[in-house]
Amino acid sequence: MIRPCRARIIGLHAARIRRVGQFLLEQEKKLLHKETFTLVHGDYQPNNIITASKAVAVIDFNDAFLYDELFDLAYFLTQTESMLRRLQHVDLGTLPRELEQHYFTARRLPYDERARKKLALFRAKTLLSIKALTSPQEGLKILEEIEINAQKTT
């Protein structure tokens, strides 16, 4: 059951959430091409990576699906930033951008405007799922971040 205070806050922002959600769906149609989809993990984040000695393993493929390959990169970076902000109030500085650039270099992909728009789209979508699990106060901050990322998709 949603507490009355939380329900009021959700209600106050429902129109913004619907508006940005609709906008993201429209941008997704413009930016993505199903014929280029590949298998993605779907929940690629620090909790699903196990390290031991010199070995690294990725677990939990329950959310795997066919989608744009940049989804896992954006999901990982967004989840990691969110976790660190929540737990340790850490600012990652330029690290996310450096990881993006390394990914594109290693995969020999163009790090162009279209790629940056797709990353912003996937970050916004990931933030929508994070917002659903946060407090109303934190949710408002996340909604603002979603809107910023949504604007980067244009």
Short mmCIF file of N, CA and C in Angstrom, two decimals, residues 45-100:
data_model
loop_
_atom_site.label_atom_id
_atom_site.label_comp_id
_atom_site.label_asym_id
_atom_site.label_seq_id
_atom_site.Cartn_x
_atom_site.Cartn_y
_atom_site.Cartn_z
N GLN A 45 25.16 -4.82 -14.01
CA GLN A 45 25.47 -3.87 -12.95
C GLN A 45 26.40 -4.55 -11.96
N PRO A 46 27.03 -3.79 -11.07
CA PRO A 46 28.04 -4.36 -10.17
C PRO A 46 27.58 -5.58 -9.38
N ASN A 47 26.32 -5.65 -8.98
CA ASN A 47 25.85 -6.79 -8.19
C ASN A 47 25.85 -8.09 -9.00
N ASN A 48 25.96 -8.00 -10.30
CA ASN A 48 25.94 -9.20 -11.14
C ASN A 48 27.30 -9.52 -11.75
N ILE A 49 28.34 -8.97 -11.15
CA ILE A 49 29.71 -9.25 -11.58
C ILE A 49 30.47 -9.83 -10.40
N ILE A 50 31.06 -10.99 -10.59
CA ILE A 50 31.81 -11.66 -9.54
C ILE A 50 33.28 -11.69 -9.95
N THR A 51 34.14 -11.31 -9.01
CA THR A 51 35.57 -11.38 -9.28
C THR A 51 36.23 -12.27 -8.24
N ALA A 52 37.22 -13.02 -8.69
CA ALA A 52 38.00 -13.89 -7.81
C ALA A 52 39.37 -14.07 -8.44
N SER A 53 40.39 -13.77 -7.66
CA SER A 53 41.77 -13.84 -8.16
C SER A 53 41.87 -13.09 -9.47
N LYS A 54 42.11 -13.83 -10.54
CA LYS A 54 42.28 -13.21 -11.86
C LYS A 54 41.09 -13.48 -12.77
N ALA A 55 40.00 -13.95 -12.20
CA ALA A 55 38.83 -14.30 -13.01
C ALA A 55 37.68 -13.32 -12.74
N VAL A 56 36.91 -13.08 -13.78
CA VAL A 56 35.72 -12.25 -13.67
C VAL A 56 34.57 -13.01 -14.31
N ALA A 57 33.42 -13.04 -13.65
CA ALA A 57 32.26 -13.73 -14.20
C ALA A 57 31.03 -12.83 -14.08
N VAL A 58 30.20 -12.87 -15.09
CA VAL A 58 28.93 -12.15 -15.07
C VAL A 58 27.84 -13.18 -14.83
N ILE A 59 26.94 -12.86 -13.90
CA ILE A 59 25.86 -13.79 -13.56
C ILE A 59 24.50 -13.15 -13.79
N ASP A 60 23.46 -13.92 -13.59
CA ASP A 60 22.07 -13.45 -13.62
C ASP A 60 21.65 -12.94 -14.99
N PHE A 61 21.42 -13.86 -15.89
CA PHE A 61 20.99 -13.52 -17.24
C PHE A 61 19.47 -13.61 -17.40
N ASN A 62 18.74 -13.54 -16.29
CA ASN A 62 17.28 -13.65 -16.35
C ASN A 62 16.62 -12.55 -17.15
N ASP A 63 17.27 -11.38 -17.22
CA ASP A 63 16.68 -10.24 -17.92
C ASP A 63 17.25 -10.06 -19.33
N ALA A 64 17.99 -11.03 -19.83
CA ALA A 64 18.60 -10.91 -21.17
C ALA A 64 17.51 -10.81 -22.24
N PHE A 65 17.78 -9.98 -23.24
CA PHE A 65 16.85 -9.81 -24.35
C PHE A 65 17.58 -9.22 -25.55
N LEU A 66 16.92 -9.17 -26.68
CA LEU A 66 17.50 -8.57 -27.88
C LEU A 66 17.24 -7.08 -27.87
N TYR A 67 18.34 -6.30 -27.99
CA TYR A 67 18.22 -4.85 -27.95
C TYR A 67 19.52 -4.25 -28.46
N ASP A 68 19.63 -2.96 -28.41
CA ASP A 68 20.83 -2.26 -28.86
C ASP A 68 21.99 -2.56 -27.91
N GLU A 69 23.16 -2.82 -28.47
CA GLU A 69 24.30 -3.23 -27.64
C GLU A 69 24.75 -2.15 -26.65
N LEU A 70 24.42 -0.89 -26.89
CA LEU A 70 24.82 0.16 -25.96
C LEU A 70 23.97 0.19 -24.69
N PHE A 71 22.88 -0.55 -24.68
CA PHE A 71 22.01 -0.57 -23.50
C PHE A 71 22.78 -1.02 -22.26
N ASP A 72 23.52 -2.13 -22.36
CA ASP A 72 24.23 -2.64 -21.18
C ASP A 72 25.26 -1.65 -20.66
N LEU A 73 25.94 -0.95 -21.56
CA LEU A 73 26.92 0.05 -21.13
C LEU A 73 26.24 1.18 -20.36
N ALA A 74 25.18 1.73 -20.92
CA ALA A 74 24.45 2.81 -20.25
C ALA A 74 23.84 2.34 -18.94
N TYR A 75 23.29 1.13 -18.94
CA TYR A 75 22.68 0.57 -17.73
C TYR A 75 23.73 0.42 -16.63
N PHE A 76 24.87 -0.13 -16.98
CA PHE A 76 25.95 -0.34 -16.00
C PHE A 76 26.41 0.99 -15.41
N LEU A 77 26.68 1.97 -16.27
CA LEU A 77 27.16 3.25 -15.79
C LEU A 77 26.12 3.95 -14.92
N THR A 78 24.87 3.92 -15.34
CA THR A 78 23.81 4.58 -14.59
C THR A 78 23.57 3.91 -13.25
N GLN A 79 23.52 2.58 -13.24
CA GLN A 79 23.34 1.85 -11.98
C GLN A 79 24.51 2.09 -11.03
N THR A 80 25.72 2.06 -11.56
CA THR A 80 26.91 2.25 -10.73
C THR A 80 26.91 3.65 -10.12
N GLU A 81 26.65 4.66 -10.94
CA GLU A 81 26.59 6.03 -10.42
C GLU A 81 25.52 6.17 -9.36
N SER A 82 24.36 5.59 -9.60
CA SER A 82 23.25 5.67 -8.65
C SER A 82 23.60 4.99 -7.33
N MET A 83 24.18 3.81 -7.40
CA MET A 83 24.56 3.07 -6.19
C MET A 83 25.59 3.86 -5.37
N LEU A 84 26.60 4.37 -6.05
CA LEU A 84 27.65 5.09 -5.33
C LEU A 84 27.14 6.39 -4.72
N ARG A 85 26.27 7.07 -5.44
CA ARG A 85 25.69 8.30 -4.91
C ARG A 85 24.86 8.00 -3.67
N ARG A 86 24.06 6.94 -3.74
CA ARG A 86 23.18 6.59 -2.62
C ARG A 86 23.96 6.11 -1.41
N LEU A 87 24.96 5.29 -1.64
CA LEU A 87 25.67 4.66 -0.52
C LEU A 87 26.81 5.49 0.03
N GLN A 88 27.54 6.15 -0.86
CA GLN A 88 28.75 6.81 -0.39
C GLN A 88 28.82 8.29 -0.79
N HIS A 89 27.82 8.76 -1.49
CA HIS A 89 27.82 10.15 -1.95
C HIS A 89 29.10 10.46 -2.74
N VAL A 90 29.47 9.56 -3.63
CA VAL A 90 30.69 9.70 -4.41
C VAL A 90 30.37 10.32 -5.76
N ASP A 91 31.19 11.26 -6.16
CA ASP A 91 31.11 11.83 -7.50
C ASP A 91 32.17 11.14 -8.34
N LEU A 92 31.78 10.50 -9.41
CA LEU A 92 32.71 9.74 -10.23
C LEU A 92 33.50 10.62 -11.19
N GLY A 93 33.19 11.90 -11.26
CA GLY A 93 33.95 12.80 -12.13
C GLY A 93 33.87 12.37 -13.58
N THR A 94 35.03 12.22 -14.19
CA THR A 94 35.09 11.89 -15.62
C THR A 94 35.11 10.38 -15.88
N LEU A 95 35.11 9.57 -14.84
CA LEU A 95 35.22 8.12 -15.02
C LEU A 95 34.15 7.55 -15.95
N PRO A 96 32.86 7.89 -15.80
CA PRO A 96 31.87 7.31 -16.72
C PRO A 96 32.17 7.64 -18.19
N ARG A 97 32.57 8.87 -18.46
CA ARG A 97 32.91 9.27 -19.84
C ARG A 97 34.12 8.48 -20.35
N GLU A 98 35.11 8.30 -19.49
CA GLU A 98 36.30 7.53 -19.87
C GLU A 98 35.94 6.08 -20.15
N LEU A 99 35.06 5.49 -19.34
CA LEU A 99 34.62 4.11 -19.58
C LEU A 99 33.86 4.00 -20.91
N GLU A 100 33.01 4.99 -21.19
CA GLU A 100 32.31 5.01 -22.48
C GLU A 100 33.30 5.03 -23.63
#
